[in-house]
Short mmCIF file of N, CA and C in Angstrom, two decimals:
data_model
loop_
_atom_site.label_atom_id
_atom_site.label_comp_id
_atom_site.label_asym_id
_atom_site.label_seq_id
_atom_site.Cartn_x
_atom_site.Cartn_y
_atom_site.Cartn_z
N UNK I 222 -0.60 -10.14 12.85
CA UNK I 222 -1.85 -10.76 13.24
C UNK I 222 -2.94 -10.39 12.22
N UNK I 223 -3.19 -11.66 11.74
CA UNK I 223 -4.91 -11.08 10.55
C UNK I 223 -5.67 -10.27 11.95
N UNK I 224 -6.37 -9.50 10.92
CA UNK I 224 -7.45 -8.80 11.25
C UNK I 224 -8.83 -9.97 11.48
N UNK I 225 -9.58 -9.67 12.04
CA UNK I 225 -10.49 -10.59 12.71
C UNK I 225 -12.06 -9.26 13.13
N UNK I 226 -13.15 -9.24 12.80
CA UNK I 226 -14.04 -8.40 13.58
C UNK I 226 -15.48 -8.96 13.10
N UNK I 227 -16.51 -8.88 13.65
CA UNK I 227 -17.81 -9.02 13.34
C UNK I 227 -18.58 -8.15 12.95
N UNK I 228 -19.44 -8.17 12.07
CA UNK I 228 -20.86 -7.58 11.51
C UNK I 228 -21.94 -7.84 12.31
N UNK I 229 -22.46 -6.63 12.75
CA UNK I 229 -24.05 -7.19 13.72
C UNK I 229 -24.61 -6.38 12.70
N UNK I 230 -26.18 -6.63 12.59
CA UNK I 230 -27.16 -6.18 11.86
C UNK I 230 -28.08 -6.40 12.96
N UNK I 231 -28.14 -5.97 14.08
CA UNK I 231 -29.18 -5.89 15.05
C UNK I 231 -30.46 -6.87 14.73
N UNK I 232 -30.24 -8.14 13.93
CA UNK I 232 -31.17 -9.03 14.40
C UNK I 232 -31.26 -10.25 15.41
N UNK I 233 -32.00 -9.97 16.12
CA UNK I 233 -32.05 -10.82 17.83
C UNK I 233 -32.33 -12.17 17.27
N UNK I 234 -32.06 -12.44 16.36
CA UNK I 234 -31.31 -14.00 16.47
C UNK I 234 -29.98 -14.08 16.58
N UNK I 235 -29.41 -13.10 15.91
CA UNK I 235 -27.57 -12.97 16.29
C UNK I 235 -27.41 -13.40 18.15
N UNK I 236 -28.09 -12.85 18.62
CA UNK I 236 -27.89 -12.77 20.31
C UNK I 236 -28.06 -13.93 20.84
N UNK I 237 -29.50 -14.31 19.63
CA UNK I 237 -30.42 -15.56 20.61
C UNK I 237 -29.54 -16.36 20.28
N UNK I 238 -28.85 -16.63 19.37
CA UNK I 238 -28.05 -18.24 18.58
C UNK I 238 -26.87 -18.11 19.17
N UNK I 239 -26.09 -16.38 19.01
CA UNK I 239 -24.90 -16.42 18.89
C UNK I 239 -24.00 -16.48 18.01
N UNK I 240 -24.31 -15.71 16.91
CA UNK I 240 -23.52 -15.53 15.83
C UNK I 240 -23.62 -13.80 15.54
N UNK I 241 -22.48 -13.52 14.02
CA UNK I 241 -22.72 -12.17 13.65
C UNK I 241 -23.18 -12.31 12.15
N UNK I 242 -23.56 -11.44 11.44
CA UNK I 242 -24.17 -11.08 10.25
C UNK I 242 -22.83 -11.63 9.23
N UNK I 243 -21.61 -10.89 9.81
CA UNK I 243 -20.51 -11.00 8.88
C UNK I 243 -19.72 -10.93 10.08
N UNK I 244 -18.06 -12.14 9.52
CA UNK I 244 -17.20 -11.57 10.21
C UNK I 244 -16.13 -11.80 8.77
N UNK I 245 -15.38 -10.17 8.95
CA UNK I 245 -13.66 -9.84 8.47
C UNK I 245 -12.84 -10.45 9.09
N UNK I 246 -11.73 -11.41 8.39
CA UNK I 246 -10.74 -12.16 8.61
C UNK I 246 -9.90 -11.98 7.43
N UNK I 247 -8.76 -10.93 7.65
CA UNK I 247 -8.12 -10.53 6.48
C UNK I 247 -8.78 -9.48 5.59
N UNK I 248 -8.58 -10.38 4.50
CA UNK I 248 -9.70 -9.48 3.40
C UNK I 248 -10.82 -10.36 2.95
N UNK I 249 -10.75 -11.28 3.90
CA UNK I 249 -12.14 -12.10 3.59
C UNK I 249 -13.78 -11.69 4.53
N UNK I 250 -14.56 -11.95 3.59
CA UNK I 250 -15.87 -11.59 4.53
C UNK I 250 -17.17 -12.84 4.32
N UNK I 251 -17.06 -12.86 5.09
CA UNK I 251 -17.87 -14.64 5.53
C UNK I 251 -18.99 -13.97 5.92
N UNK I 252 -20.19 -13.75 5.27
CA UNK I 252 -21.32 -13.30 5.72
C UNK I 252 -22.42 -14.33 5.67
N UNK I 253 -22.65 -14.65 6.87
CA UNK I 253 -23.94 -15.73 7.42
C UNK I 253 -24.99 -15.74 6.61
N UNK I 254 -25.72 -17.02 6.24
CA UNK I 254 -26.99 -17.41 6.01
C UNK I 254 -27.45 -16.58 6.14
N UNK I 255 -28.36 -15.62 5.16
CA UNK I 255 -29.54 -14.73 5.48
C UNK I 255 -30.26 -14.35 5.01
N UNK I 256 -31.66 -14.47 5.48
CA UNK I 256 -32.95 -14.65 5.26
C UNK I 256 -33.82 -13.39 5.13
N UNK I 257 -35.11 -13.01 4.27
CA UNK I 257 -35.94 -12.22 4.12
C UNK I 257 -36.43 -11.41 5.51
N UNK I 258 -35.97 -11.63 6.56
CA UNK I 258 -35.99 -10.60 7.36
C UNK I 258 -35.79 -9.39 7.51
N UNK I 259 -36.60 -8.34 8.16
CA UNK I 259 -36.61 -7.14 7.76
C UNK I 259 -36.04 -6.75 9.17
N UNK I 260 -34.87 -6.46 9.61
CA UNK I 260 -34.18 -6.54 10.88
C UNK I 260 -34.76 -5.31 11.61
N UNK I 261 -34.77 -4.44 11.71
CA UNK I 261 -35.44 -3.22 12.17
C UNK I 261 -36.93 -3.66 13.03
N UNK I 262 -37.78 -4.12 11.94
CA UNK I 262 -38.93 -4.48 12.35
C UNK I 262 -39.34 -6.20 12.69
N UNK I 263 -38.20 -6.57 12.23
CA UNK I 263 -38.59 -8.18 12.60
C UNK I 263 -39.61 -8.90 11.91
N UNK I 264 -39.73 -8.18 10.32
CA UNK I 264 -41.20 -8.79 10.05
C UNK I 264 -40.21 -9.54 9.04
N UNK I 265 -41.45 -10.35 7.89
CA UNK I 265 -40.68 -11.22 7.06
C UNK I 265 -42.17 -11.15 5.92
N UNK I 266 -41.86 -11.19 4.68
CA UNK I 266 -43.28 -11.13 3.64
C UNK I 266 -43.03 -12.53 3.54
N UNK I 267 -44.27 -12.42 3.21
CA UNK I 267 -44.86 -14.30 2.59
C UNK I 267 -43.81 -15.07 1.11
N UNK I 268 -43.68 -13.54 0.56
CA UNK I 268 -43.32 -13.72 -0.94
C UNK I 268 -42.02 -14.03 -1.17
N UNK I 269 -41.92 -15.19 -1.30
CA UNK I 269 -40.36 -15.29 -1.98
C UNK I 269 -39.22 -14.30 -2.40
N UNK I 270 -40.04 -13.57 -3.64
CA UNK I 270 -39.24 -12.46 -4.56
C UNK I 270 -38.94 -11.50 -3.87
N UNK I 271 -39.88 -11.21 -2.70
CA UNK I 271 -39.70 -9.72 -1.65
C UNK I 271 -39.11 -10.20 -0.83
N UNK I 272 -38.83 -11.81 0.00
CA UNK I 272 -37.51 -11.76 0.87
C UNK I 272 -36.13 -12.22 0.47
N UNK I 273 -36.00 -12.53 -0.93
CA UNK I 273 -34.84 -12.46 -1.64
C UNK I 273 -34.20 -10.87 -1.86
N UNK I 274 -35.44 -10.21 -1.98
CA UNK I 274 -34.73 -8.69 -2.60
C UNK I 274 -34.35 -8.20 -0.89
N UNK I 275 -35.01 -8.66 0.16
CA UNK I 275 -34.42 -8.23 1.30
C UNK I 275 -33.32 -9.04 2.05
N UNK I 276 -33.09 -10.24 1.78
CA UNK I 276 -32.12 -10.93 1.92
C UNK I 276 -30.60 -10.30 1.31
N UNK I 277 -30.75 -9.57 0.13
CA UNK I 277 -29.81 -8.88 -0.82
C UNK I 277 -29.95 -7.36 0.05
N UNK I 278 -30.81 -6.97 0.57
CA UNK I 278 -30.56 -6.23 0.76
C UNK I 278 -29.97 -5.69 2.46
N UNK I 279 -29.85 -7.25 3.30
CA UNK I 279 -29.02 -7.13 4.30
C UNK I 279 -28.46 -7.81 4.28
N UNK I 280 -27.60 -8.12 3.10
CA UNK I 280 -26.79 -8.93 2.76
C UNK I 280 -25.59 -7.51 2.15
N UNK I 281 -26.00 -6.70 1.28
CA UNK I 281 -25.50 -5.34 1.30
C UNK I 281 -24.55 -4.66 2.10
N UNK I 282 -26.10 -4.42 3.52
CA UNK I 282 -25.57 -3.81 4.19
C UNK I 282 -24.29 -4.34 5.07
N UNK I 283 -24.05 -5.84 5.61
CA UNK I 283 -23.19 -6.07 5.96
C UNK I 283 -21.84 -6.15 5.43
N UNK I 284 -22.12 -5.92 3.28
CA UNK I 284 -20.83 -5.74 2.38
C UNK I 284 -20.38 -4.64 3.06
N UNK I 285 -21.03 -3.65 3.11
CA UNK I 285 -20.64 -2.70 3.23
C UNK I 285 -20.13 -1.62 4.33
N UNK I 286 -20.59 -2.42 5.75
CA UNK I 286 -19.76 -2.42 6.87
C UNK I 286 -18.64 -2.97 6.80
N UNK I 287 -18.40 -3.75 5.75
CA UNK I 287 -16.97 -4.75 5.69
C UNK I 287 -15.91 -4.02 4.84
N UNK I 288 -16.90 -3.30 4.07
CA UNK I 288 -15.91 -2.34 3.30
C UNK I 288 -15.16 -3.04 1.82
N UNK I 289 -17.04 -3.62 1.60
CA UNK I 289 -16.65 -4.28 0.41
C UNK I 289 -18.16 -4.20 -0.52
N UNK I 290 -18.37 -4.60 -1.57
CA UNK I 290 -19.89 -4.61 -2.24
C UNK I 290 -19.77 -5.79 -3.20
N UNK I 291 -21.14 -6.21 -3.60
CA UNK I 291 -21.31 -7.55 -4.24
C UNK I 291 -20.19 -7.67 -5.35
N UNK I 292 -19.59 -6.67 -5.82
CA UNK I 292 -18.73 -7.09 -6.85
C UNK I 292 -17.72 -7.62 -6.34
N UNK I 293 -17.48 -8.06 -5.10
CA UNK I 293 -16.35 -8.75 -4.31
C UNK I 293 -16.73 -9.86 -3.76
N UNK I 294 -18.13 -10.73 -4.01
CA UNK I 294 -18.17 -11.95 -4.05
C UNK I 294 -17.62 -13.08 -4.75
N UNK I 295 -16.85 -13.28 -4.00
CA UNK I 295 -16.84 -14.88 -5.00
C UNK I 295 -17.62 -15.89 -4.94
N UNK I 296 -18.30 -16.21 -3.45
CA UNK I 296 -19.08 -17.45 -3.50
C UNK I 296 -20.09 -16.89 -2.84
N UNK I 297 -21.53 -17.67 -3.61
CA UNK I 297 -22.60 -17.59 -3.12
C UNK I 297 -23.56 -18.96 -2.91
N UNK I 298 -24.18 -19.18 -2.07
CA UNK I 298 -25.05 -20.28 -1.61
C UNK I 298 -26.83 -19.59 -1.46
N UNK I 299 -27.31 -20.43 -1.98
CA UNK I 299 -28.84 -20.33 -1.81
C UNK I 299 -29.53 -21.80 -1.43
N UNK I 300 -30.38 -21.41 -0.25
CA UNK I 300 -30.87 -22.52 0.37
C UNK I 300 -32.26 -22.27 0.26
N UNK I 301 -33.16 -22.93 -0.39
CA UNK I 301 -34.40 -22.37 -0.26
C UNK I 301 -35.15 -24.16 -0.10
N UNK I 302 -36.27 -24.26 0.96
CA UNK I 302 -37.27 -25.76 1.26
C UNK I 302 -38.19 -25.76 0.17
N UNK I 303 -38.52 -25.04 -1.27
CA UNK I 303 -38.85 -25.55 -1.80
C UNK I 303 -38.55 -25.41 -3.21
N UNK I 304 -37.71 -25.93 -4.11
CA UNK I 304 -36.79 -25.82 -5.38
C UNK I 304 -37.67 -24.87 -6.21
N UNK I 305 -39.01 -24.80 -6.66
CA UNK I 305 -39.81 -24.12 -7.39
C UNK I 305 -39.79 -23.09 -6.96
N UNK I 306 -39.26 -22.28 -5.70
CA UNK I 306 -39.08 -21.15 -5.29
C UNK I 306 -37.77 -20.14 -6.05
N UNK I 307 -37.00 -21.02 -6.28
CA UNK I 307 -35.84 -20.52 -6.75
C UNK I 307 -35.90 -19.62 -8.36
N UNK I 308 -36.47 -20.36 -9.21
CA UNK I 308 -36.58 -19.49 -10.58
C UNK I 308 -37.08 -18.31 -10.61
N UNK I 309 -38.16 -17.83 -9.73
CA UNK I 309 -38.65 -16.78 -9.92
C UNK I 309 -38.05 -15.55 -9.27
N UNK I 310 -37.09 -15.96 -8.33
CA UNK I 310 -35.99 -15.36 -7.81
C UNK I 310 -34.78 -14.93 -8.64
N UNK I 311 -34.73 -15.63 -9.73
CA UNK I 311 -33.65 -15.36 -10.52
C UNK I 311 -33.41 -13.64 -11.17
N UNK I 312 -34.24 -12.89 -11.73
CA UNK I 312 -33.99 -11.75 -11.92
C UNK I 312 -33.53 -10.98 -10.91
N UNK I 313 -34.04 -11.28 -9.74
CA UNK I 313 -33.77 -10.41 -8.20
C UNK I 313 -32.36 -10.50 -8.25
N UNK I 314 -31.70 -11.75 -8.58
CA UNK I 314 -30.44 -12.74 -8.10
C UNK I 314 -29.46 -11.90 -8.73
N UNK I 315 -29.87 -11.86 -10.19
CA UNK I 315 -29.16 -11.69 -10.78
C UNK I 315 -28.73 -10.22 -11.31
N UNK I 316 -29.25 -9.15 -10.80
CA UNK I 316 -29.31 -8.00 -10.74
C UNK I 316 -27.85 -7.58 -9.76
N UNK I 317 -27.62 -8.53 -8.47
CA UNK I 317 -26.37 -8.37 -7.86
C UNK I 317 -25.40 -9.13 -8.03
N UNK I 318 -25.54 -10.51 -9.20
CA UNK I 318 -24.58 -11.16 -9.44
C UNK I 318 -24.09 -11.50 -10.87
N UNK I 319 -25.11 -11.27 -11.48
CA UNK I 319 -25.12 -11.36 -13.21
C UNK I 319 -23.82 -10.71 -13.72
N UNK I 320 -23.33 -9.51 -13.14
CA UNK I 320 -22.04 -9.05 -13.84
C UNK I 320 -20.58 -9.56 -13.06
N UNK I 321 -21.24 -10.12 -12.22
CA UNK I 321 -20.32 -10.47 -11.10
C UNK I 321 -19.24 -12.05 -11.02
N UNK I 322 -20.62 -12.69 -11.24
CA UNK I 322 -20.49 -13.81 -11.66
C UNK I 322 -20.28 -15.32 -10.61
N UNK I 323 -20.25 -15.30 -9.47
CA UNK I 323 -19.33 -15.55 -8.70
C UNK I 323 -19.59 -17.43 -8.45
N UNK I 324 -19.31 -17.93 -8.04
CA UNK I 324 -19.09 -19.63 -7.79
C UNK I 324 -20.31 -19.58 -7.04
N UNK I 325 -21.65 -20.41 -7.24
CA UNK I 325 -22.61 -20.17 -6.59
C UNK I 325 -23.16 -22.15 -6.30
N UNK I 326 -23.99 -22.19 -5.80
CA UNK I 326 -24.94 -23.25 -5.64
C UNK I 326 -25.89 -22.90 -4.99
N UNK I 327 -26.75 -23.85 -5.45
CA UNK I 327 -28.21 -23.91 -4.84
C UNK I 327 -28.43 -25.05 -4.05
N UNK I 328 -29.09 -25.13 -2.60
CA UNK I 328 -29.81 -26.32 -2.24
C UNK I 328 -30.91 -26.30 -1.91
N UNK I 329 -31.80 -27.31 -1.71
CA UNK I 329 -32.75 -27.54 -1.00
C UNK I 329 -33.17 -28.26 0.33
N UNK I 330 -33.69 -27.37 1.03
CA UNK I 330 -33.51 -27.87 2.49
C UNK I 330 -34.07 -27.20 3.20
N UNK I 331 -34.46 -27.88 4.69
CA UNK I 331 -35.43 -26.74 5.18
C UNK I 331 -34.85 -25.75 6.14
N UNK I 332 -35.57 -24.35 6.26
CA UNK I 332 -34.96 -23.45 7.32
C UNK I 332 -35.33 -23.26 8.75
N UNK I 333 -34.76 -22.34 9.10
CA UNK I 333 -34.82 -22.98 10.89
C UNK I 333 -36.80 -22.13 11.25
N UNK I 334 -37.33 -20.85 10.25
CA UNK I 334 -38.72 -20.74 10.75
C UNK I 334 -39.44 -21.64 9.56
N UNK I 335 -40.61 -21.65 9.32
CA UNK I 335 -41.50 -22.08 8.33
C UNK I 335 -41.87 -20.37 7.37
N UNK I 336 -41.39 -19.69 8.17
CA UNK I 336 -41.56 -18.31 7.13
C UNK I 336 -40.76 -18.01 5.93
N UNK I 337 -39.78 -18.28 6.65
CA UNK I 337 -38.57 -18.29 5.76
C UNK I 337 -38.47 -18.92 4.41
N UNK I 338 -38.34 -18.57 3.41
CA UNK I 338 -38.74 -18.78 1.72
C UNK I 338 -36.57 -19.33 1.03
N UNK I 339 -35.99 -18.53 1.40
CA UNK I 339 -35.18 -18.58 0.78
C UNK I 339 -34.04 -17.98 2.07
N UNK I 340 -32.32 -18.61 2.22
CA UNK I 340 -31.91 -17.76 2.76
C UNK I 340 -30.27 -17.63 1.87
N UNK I 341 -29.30 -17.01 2.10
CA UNK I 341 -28.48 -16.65 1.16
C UNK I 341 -26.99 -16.12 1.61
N UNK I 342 -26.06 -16.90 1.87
CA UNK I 342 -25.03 -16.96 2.24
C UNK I 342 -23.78 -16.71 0.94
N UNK I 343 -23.14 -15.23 1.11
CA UNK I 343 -21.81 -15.15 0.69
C UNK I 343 -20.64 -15.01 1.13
N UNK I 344 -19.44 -14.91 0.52
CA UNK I 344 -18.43 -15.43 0.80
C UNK I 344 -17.57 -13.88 -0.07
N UNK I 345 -16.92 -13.01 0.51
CA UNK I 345 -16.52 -11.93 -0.30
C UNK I 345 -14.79 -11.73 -0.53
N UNK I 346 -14.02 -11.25 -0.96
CA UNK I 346 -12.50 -11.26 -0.97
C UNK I 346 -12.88 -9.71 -1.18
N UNK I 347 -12.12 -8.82 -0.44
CA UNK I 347 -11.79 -7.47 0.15
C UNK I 347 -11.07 -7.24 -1.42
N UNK I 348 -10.26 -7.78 -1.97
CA UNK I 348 -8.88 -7.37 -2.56
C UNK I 348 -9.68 -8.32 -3.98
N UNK I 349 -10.43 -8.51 -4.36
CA UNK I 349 -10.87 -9.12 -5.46
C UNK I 349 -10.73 -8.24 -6.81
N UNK I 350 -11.29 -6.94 -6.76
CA UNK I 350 -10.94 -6.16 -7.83
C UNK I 350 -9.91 -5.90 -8.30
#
């Protein structure tokens, strides 16, 4: 039987919607859309660049309940409502993916608050290295 388990990151939209942060299936890790939220406190900055670097950075933490880290991405998605948001994000981006490299795209589209700047969905293989 694959292995199967979820990632919570204690943000009460997981509860409210019904989803987890990440779920392990095998050696795969499917970690949800996620946004500049600061889960602890529930806050979110105005600034693009500061909820990308926190998007990466509970994006991390759920690598790493999985028992894996960005160098085990293969695919990444970025959704951000307004395209001019995206470039200035790029150094942030690329600080966890630049050596990494992994199959990425960008869209544009809108997110489920109006706070929300950017949100950031990967895709990890356990056994990639």
């Amino acid at each position: 039987m694959t292995e199967r388990r979820t990632v919570l990151s204690g943000s009460t939209f997981e509860e409210q919607i019904g989803y987890a942060r990440a779920v392990v299936h095998g050696d795969g890790v499917h970690v949800s859309g996620t946004t500049g939220f600061d889960y602890a406190t529930m806050t979110i900055s105005d600034d693009v660049v500061e909820q990308a670097e926190q998007c990466l950075r509970n994006i991390g933490a759920a690598l790493t309940e999985a028992g894996c880290t960005f160098a085990d991405v293969v695919r990444v998605r970025y959704l951000l409502p307004d395209r001019a948001d995206f470039e200035p994000c790029w150094p942030v981006l690329r600080r966890c993916f630049g050596d990494v490299r992994p199959a990425a795209t960008m869209l544009v589209c809108g997110l489920a608050d109006p706070r929300m700047k950017i949100e950031i969905e990967v895709y990890a293989q356990r056994s990639a290295r």
